[in-house]
Coordinates of C-alpha atoms and ligand atoms in Angstrom, one line a residue:
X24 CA -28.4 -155.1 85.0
X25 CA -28.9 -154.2 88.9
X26 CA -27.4 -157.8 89.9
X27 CA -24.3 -157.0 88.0
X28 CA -23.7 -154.2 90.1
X29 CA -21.1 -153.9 93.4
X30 CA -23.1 -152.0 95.7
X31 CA -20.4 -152.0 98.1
X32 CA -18.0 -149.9 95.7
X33 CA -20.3 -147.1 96.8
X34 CA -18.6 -146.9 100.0
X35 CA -15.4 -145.0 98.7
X36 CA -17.3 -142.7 95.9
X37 CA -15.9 -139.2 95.3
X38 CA -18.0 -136.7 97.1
X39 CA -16.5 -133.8 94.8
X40 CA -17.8 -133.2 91.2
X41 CA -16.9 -134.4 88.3
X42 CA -15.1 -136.9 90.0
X43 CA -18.3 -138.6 91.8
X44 CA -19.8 -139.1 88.4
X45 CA -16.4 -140.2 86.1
X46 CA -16.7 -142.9 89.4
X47 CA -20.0 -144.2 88.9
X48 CA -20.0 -144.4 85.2
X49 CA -16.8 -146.3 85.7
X50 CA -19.2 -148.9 88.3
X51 CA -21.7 -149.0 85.8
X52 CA -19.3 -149.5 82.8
X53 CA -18.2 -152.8 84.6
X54 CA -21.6 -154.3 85.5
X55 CA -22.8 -153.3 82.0
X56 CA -19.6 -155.0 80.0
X57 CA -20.0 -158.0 82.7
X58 CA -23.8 -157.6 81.5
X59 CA -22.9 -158.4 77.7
X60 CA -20.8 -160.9 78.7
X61 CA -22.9 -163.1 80.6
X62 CA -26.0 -162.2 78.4
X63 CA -24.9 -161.8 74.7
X64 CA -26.7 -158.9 74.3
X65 CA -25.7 -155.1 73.9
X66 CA -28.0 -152.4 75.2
X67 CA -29.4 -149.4 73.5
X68 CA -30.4 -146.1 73.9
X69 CA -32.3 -143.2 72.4
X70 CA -32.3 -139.6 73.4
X71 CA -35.8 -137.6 72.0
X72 CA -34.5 -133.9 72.0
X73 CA -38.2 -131.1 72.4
X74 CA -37.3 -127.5 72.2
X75 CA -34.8 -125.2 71.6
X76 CA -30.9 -125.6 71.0
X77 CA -30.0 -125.3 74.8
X78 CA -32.0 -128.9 75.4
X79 CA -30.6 -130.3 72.2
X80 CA -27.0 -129.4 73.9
X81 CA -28.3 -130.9 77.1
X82 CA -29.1 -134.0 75.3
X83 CA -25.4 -134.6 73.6
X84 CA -24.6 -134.5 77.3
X85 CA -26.8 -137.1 78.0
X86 CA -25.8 -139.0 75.1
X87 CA -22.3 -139.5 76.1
X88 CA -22.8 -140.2 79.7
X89 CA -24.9 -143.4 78.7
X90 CA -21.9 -144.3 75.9
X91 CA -19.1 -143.9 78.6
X92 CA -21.6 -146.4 80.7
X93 CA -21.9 -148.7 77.7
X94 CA -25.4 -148.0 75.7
X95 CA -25.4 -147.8 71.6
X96 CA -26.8 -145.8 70.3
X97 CA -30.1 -146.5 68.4
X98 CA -32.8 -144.6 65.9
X99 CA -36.2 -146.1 67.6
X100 CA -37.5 -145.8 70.6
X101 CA -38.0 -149.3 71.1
X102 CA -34.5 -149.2 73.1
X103 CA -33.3 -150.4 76.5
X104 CA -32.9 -146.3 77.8
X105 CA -35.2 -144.1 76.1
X106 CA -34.7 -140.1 77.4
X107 CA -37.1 -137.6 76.8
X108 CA -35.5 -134.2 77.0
X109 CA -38.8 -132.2 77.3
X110 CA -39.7 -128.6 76.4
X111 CA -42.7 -126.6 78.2
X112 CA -42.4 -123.1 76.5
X113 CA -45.8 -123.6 74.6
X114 CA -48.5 -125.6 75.9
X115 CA -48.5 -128.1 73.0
X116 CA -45.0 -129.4 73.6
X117 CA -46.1 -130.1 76.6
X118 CA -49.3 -132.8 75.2
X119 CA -46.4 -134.0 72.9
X120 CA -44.9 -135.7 75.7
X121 CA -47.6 -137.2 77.4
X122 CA -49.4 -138.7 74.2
X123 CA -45.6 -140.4 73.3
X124 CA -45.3 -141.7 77.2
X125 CA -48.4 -143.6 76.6
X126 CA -46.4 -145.4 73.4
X127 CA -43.4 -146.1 75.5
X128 CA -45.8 -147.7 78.2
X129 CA -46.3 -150.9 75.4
X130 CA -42.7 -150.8 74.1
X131 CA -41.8 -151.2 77.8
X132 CA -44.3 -154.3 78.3
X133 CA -42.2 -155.9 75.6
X134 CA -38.9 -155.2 76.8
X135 CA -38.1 -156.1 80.2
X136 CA -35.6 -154.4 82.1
X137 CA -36.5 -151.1 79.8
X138 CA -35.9 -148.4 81.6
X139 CA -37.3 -144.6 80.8
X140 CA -36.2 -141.2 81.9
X141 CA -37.7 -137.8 81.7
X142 CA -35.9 -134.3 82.1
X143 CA -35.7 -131.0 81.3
X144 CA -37.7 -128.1 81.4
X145 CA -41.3 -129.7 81.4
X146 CA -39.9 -131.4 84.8
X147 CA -39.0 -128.1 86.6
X148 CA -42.9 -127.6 87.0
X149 CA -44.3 -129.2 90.2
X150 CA -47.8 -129.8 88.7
X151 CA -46.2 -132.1 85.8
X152 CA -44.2 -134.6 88.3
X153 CA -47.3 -135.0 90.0
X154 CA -49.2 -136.0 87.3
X155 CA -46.2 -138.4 85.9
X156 CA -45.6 -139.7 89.8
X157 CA -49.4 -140.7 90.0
X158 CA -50.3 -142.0 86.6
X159 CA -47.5 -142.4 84.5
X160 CA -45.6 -145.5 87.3
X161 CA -43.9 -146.8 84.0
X162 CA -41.5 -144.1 84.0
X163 CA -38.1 -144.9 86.1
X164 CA -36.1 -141.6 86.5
X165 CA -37.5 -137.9 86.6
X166 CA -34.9 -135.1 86.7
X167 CA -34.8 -131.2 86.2
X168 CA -32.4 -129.0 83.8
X169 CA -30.1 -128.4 86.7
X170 CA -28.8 -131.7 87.6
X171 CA -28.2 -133.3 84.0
X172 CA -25.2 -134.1 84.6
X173 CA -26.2 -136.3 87.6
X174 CA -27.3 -139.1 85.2
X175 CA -24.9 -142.1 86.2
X176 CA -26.0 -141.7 89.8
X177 CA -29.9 -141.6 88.9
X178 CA -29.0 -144.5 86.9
X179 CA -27.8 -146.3 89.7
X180 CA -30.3 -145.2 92.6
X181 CA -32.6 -146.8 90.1
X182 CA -31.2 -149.6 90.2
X183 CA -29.9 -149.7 93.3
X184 CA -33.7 -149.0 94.4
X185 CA -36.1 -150.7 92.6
X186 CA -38.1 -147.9 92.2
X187 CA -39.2 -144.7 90.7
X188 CA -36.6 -141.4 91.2
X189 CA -37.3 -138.2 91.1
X190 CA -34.6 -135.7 91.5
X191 CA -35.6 -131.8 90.7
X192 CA -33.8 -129.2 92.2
X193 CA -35.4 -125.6 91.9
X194 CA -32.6 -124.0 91.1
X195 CA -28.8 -123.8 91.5
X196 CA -25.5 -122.2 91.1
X197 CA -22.9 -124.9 90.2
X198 CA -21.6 -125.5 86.9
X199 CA -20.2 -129.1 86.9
X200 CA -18.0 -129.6 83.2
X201 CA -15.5 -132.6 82.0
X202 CA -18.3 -135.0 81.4
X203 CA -18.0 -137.2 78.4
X204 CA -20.4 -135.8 75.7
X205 CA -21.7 -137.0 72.3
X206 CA -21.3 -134.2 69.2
X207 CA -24.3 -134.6 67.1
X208 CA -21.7 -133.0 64.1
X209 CA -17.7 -133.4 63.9
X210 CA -17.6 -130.0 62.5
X211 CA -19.7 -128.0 64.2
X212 CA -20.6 -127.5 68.0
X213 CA -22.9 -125.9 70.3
X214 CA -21.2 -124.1 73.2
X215 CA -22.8 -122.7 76.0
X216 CA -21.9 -119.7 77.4
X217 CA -24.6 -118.9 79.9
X218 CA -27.6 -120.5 81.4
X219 CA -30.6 -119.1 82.8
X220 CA -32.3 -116.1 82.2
X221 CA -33.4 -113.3 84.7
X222 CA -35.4 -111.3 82.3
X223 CA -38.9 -112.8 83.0
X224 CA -41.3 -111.5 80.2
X225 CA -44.3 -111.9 81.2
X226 CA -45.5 -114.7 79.0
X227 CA -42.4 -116.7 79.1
X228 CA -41.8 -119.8 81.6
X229 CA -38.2 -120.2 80.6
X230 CA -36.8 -117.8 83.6
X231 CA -38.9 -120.5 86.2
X232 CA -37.7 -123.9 84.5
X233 CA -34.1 -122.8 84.2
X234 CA -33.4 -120.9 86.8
X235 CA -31.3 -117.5 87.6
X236 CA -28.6 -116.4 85.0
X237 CA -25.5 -118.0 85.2
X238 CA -22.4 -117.4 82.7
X239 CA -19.5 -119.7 81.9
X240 CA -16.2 -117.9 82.8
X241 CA -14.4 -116.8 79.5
X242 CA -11.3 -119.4 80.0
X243 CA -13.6 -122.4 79.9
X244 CA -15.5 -121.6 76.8
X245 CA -12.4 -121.0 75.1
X246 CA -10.4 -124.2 76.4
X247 CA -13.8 -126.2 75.1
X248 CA -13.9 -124.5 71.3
X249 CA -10.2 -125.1 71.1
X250 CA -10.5 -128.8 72.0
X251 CA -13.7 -128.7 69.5
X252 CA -11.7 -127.1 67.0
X253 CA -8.8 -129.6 67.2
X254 CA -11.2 -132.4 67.1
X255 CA -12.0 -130.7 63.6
X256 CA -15.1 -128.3 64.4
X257 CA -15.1 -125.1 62.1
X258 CA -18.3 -123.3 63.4
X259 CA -19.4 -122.6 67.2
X260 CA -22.8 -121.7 67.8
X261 CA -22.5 -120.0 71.0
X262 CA -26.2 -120.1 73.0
X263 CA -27.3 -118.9 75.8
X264 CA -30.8 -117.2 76.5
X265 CA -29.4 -113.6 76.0
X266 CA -25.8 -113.8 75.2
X267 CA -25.9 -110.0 75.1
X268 CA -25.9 -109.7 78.9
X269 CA -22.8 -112.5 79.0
X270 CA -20.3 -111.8 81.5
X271 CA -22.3 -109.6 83.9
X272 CA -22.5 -111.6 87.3
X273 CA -18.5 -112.9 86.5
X274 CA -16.5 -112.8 88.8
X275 CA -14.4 -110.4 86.8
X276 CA -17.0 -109.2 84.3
X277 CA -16.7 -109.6 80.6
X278 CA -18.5 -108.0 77.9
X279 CA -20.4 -111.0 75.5
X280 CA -18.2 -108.6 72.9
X281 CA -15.2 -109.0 74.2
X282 CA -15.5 -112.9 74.8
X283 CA -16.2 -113.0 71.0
X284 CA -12.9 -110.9 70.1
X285 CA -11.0 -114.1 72.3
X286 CA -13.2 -116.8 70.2
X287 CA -12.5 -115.1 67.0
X288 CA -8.5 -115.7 67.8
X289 CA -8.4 -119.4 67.3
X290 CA -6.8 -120.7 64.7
X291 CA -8.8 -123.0 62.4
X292 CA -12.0 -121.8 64.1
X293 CA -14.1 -120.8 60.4
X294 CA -17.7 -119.3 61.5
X295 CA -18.9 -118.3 64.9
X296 CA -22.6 -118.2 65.5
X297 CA -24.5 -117.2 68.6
X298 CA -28.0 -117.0 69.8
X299 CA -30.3 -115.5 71.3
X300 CA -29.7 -111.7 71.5
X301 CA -32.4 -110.0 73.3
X302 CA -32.4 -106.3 71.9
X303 CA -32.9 -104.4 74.8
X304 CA -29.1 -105.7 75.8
X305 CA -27.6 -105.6 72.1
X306 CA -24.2 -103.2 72.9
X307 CA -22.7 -100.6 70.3
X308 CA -19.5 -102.6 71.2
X309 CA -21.1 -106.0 69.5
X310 CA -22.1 -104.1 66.7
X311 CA -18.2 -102.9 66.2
X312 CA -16.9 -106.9 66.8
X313 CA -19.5 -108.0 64.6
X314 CA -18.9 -105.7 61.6
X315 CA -14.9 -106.0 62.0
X316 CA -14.8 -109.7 62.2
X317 CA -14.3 -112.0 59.6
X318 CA -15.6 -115.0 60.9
X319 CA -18.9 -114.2 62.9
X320 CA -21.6 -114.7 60.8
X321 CA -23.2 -111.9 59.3
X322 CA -27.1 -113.1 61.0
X323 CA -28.7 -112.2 63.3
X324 CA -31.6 -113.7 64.8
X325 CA -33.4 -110.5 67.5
X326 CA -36.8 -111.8 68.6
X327 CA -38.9 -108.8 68.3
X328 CA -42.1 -110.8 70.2
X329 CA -44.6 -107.5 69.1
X330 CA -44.0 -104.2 66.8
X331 CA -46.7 -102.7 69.3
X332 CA -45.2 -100.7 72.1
X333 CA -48.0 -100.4 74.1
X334 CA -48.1 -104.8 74.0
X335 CA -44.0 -104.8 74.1
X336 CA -44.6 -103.0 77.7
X337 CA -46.8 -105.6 78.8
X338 CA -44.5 -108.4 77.9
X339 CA -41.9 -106.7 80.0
X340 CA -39.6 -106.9 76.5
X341 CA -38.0 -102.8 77.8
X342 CA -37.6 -101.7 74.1
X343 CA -40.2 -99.7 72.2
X344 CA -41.4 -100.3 68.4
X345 CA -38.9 -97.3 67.5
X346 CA -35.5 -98.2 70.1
X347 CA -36.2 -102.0 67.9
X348 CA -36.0 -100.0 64.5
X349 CA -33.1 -97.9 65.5
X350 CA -31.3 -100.8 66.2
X351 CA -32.1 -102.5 63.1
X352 CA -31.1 -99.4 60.9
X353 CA -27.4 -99.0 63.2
X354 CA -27.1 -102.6 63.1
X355 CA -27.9 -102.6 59.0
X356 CA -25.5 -99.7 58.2
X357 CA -22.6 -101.3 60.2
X358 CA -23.2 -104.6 58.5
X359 CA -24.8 -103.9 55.5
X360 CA -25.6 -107.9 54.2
X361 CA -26.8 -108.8 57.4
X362 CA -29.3 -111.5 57.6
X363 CA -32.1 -111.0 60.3
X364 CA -34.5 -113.8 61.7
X365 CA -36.5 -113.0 64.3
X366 CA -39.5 -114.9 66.8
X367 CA -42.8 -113.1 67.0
X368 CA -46.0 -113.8 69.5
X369 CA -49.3 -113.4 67.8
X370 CA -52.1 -113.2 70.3
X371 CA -51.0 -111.7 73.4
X372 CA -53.5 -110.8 76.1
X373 CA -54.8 -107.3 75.4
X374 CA -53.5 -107.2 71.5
X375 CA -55.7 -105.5 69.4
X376 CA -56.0 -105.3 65.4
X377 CA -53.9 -102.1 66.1
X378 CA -51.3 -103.3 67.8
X379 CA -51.0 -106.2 65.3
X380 CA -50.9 -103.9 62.5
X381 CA -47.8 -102.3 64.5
X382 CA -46.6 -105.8 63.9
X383 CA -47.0 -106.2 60.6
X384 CA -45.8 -102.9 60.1
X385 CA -42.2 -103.8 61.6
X386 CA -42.2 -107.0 59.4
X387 CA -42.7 -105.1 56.5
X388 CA -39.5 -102.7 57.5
X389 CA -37.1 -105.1 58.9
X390 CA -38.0 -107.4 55.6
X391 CA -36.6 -110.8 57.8
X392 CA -34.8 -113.4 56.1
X393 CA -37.6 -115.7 58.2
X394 CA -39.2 -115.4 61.1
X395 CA -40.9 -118.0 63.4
X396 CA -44.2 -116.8 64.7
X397 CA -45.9 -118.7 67.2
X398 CA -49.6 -118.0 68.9
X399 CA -49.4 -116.9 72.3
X400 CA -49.1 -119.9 74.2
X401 CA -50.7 -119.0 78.1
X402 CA -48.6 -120.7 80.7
X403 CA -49.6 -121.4 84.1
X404 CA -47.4 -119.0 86.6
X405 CA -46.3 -116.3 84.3
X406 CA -47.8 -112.8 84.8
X407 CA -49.6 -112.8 81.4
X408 CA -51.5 -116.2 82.2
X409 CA -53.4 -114.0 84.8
X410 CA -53.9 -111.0 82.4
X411 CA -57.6 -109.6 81.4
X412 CA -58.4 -109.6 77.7
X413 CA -56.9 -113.0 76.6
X414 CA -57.5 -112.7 72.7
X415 CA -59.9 -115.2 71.5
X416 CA -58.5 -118.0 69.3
X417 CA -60.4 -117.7 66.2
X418 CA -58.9 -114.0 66.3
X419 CA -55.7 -115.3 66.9
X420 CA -56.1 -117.6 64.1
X421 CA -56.6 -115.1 61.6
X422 CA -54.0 -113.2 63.0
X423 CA -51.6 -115.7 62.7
X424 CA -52.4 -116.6 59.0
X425 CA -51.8 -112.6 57.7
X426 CA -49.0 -112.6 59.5
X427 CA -47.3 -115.9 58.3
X428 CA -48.5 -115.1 54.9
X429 CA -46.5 -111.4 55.0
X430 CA -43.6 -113.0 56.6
X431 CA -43.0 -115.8 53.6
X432 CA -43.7 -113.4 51.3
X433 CA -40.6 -111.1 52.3
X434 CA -38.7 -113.9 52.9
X435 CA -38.9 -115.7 49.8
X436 CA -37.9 -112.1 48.6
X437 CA -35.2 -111.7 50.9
X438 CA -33.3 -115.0 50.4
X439 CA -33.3 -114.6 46.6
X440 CA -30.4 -111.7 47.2
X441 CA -27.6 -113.8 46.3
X442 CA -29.1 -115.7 43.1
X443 CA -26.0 -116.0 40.6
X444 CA -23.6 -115.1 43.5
X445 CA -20.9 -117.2 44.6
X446 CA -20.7 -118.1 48.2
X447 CA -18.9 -120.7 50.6
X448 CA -21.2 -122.9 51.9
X449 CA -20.5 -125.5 54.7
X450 CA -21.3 -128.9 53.8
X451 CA -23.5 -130.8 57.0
X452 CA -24.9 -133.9 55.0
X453 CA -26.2 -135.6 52.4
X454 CA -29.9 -133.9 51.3
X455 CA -32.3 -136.7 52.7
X456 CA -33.9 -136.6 49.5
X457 CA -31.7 -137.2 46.9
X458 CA -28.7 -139.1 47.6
X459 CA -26.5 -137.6 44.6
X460 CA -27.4 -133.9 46.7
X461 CA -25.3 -132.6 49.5
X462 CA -26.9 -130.3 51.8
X463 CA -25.1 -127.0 53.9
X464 CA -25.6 -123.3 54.9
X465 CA -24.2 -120.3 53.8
X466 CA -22.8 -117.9 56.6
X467 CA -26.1 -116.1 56.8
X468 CA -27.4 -119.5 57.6
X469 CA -29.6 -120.5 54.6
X470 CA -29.8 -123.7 53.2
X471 CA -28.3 -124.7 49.9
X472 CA -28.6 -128.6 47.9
X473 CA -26.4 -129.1 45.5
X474 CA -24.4 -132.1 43.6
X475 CA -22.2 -133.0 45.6
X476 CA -20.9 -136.4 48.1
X477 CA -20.1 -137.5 51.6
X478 CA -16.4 -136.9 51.0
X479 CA -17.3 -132.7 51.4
X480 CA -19.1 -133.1 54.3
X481 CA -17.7 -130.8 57.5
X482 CA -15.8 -128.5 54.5
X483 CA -16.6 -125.2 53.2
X484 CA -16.3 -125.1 49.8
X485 CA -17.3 -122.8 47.1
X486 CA -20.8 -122.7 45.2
X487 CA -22.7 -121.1 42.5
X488 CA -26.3 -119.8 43.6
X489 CA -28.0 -121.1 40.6
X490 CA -31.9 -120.6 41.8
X491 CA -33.5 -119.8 44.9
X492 CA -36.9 -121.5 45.4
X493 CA -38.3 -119.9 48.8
X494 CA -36.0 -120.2 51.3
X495 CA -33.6 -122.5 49.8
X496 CA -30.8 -122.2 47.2
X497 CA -30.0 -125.0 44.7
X498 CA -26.4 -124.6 43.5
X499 CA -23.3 -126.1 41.9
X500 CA -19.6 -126.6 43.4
X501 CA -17.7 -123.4 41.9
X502 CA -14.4 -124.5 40.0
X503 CA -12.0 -121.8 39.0
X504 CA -11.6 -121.8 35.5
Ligands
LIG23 N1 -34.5 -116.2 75.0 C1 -35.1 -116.2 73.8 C2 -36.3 -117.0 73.5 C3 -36.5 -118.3 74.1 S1 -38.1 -119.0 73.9 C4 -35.5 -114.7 73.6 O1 -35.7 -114.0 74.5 O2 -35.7 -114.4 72.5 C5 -38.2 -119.0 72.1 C6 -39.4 -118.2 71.6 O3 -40.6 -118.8 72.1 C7 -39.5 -116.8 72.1 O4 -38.7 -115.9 71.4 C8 -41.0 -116.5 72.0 O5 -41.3 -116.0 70.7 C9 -41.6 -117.9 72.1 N2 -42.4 -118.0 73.3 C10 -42.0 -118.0 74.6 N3 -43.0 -118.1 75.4 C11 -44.1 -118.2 74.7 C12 -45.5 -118.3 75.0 N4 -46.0 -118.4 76.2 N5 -46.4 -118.4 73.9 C13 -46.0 -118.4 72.6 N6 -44.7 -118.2 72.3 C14 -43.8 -118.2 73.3
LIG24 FE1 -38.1 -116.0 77.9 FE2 -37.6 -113.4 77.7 FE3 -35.8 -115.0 78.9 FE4 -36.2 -115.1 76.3 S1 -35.4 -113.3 77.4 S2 -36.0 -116.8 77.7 S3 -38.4 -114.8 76.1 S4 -37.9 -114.6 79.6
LIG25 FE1 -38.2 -125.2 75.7 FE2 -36.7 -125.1 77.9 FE3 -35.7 -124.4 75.6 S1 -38.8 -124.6 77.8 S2 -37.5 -123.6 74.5 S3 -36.4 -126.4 76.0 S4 -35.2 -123.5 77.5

């Protein structure tokens, strides 16, 4: 596409954000429709999401700067862009990538003119470019989690080039917004509210790849779920890394509380969902919002990491086994059909059977609606990577297995509660399954199939819990009698 392209227009581009970008999507757009033209052929892009629900937001980002330039989307990764979006939280999303790179390198043999980008947070780590600068010359465009909305221009250094760019900054404190986006789902949305984290516990590399806390001031968030909501969205998920410290370094400080009192205010807005609440910062004041509110969600998803509080010290988490419980029984008697998911670390450096019993204790107490338990992942640059007493894995294994087994137990348990109830669920598609089967969640956020067709997809509509098999409902559309 790079002879299509008026290098000279890059004389009188914006210098000020967004408008730099909106210009050189707007260059691109013309090269690529004079592209078509002349060629016959329409371009196509894919956008592989790793990780957790701050990347996948990242990626609709992405998604909609290469539509405003012209791509199509496409399901294969045999495309003209492909975008990895890559995750380094545990070591094995990390392989992931590289084992897939190698597939892209023939794809890219066949398809001249392909070109392949890598971002996110595997691409904040200096050791990674290095090894995709050195052996991995197939891939055009590196860039970090802090200048994704920088896209267009990388795009067009590429090109402008010839060859491989790498742009990672370590770190920063602008928040550039009014991008053209791509929702995954008319009816529901992620919104950011913050970005960063500043709590570094000691296993995690999440402060490192994404940088010092950062929140979005109240009147933006707002401005974007009302345009959401008029574009027909009925549930926000509002993310962040700890949305309980939201507000803090504002200008004019907010409480994350407070901020939900404003989103629960907008007409036509049905369920508001956020995530992650780290417990140490979990207010009184959000307890209050949450139990007067009719349209948060009554879940909860409080990563508890360890029950031990001896191991909960050395991850640098600042709660004990007991402040975690307290919390639990306040939050349970304010809300009393709360739903509670949580993220536990099996395997931490210095855990002992003890300590995981502490664990399994908790479980047992709490009794989770699910939990996702990963085994402790040691990542290069955190303080726990250089701790003593790294638990070996074949006791980790075990450890991991108990727990898993405990925690599906409980859960299966759990989810029956509502058998025979009925509850609204909100429709998000048709079960991949079985095509006569829709498939949505209830506000606690478990999963119910049921007969149903396209036309109820994006509504909430009433629904007979017939049977719960696990962690799953099956159900029929209620119809007043
Ligand atoms: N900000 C969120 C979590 C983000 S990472 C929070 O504080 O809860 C998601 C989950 O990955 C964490 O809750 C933790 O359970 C897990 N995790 C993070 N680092 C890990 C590591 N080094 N090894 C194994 N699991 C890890
Ligand atoms: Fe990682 Fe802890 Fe921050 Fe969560 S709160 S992202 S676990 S450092
Ligand atoms: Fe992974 Fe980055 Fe999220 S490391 S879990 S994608 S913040």
């Amino acid at each position: 596409m790079s002879k299509y392209l008026n290098l000279k227009n890059m004389d009188s581009v914006p210098t000020t954000e967004p408008d730099r970008q909106l210009y050189i999507i707007k260059q691109l757009r013309e090269a690529m429709d004079k592209y078509k033209q002349e060629t016959g052929s329409s371009p196509c892009y894919k956008v592989v999401t790793f990780g957790c629900q701050m990347n996948a937001r990242d990626s609709e980002k992405l998604s909609g700067i290469l539509e405003a330039i012209g791509y199509e989307a496409t399901e294969s990764e045999d495309a003209d862009f492909v975008i990895y979006n890559t995750c380094t939280v545990r070591e094995n999303a990390n392989l992931k990538v590289y084992g897939r790179l190698g597939t892209l390198k023939k794809i890219k043999e066949n398809r001249p003119g392909m070109l392949i980008a890598l971002c996110g947070c595997m691409m904040q780590e200096p050791h990674v470019v290095e090894k995709l600068r050195t052996s991995y010359k197939h891939v055009d465009i590196i860039f970090g989690t802090h200048n994704i909305y920088k896209l267009a221009e990388l795009i067009w250094d590429r090109l402008d080039s010839g060859s491989m760019i790498i742009d990672i900054w370590k770190d920063t404190d602008k928040i550039v917004e009014e991008l053209p986006e791509h929702r995954k789902y008319s009816f529901k949305s992620g919104i950011n509210i913050m970005f960063g984290c500043n709590n570094f516990c000691s296993y995690c590399i999440v402060p490192y790849v994404r940088g010092r806390e950062r929140s979005r001031r109240p009147e933006d968030i707002l401005a974007e779920i009302r345009r959401d909501v008029s574009h027909g969205v009925v549930e926000v998920m509002l993310l962040g890394q700890n949305v309980n410290s939201y507000g803090k370094t504002l200008e004019t400080p907010v409480t994350f509380a407070q901020l939900l009192t404003q989103v629960e205010k907008i007409d036509g807005l049905e369920r508001i969902r956020f995530m992650t609440s780290h417990p140490k910062d979990l207010s009184d004041e959000l307890i209050q919002v949450m139990a007067g509110s009719k349209k948060i969600c009554p879940h909860l998803h409080l990563p508890l990491q360890s029950g031990s509080t001896r191991i909960l010290k050395k991850m640098n988490r600042k709660y004990t086994k007991e402040d975690y419980l307290n919390l639990v029984e306040k939050l349970r008697n304010a809300c009393p059909d709360i739903s509670l998911t949580t993220d536990i670390i099996v395997g931490f450096p210095g855990e002992t059977e003890e300590d995981f019993q502490e664990t399994l204790d908790v479980v047992e107490k709490v009794r989770y609606d699910s939990a996702y338990t990963f085994i402790y992942s040691k990542r290069n640059g955190t303080p726990a990577a250089s701790m003593e007493d790294q638990v070996p894995e074949d006791v980790i294994k075990d450890r991991f297995d108990r727990l898993l087994e405990k925690v599906q137990t409980i859960a299966s348990q759990v989810c029956a509660r509502h058998e025979g109830q009925v509850m609204d669920v909100l429709v998000e598609q048709i079960n991949h399954q079985d095509k006569h089967l829709v498939t949505g969640r209830l506000s606690n956020n478990t999963v119910v199939h049921f007969p149903g067709d396209a036309s109820m997809i994006g509504k909430l509509v009433p629904v007979l819990l017939k049977e719960c098999k696990g962690f799953y409902y099956i159900g029929e559309l209620y119809e007043k009698r």
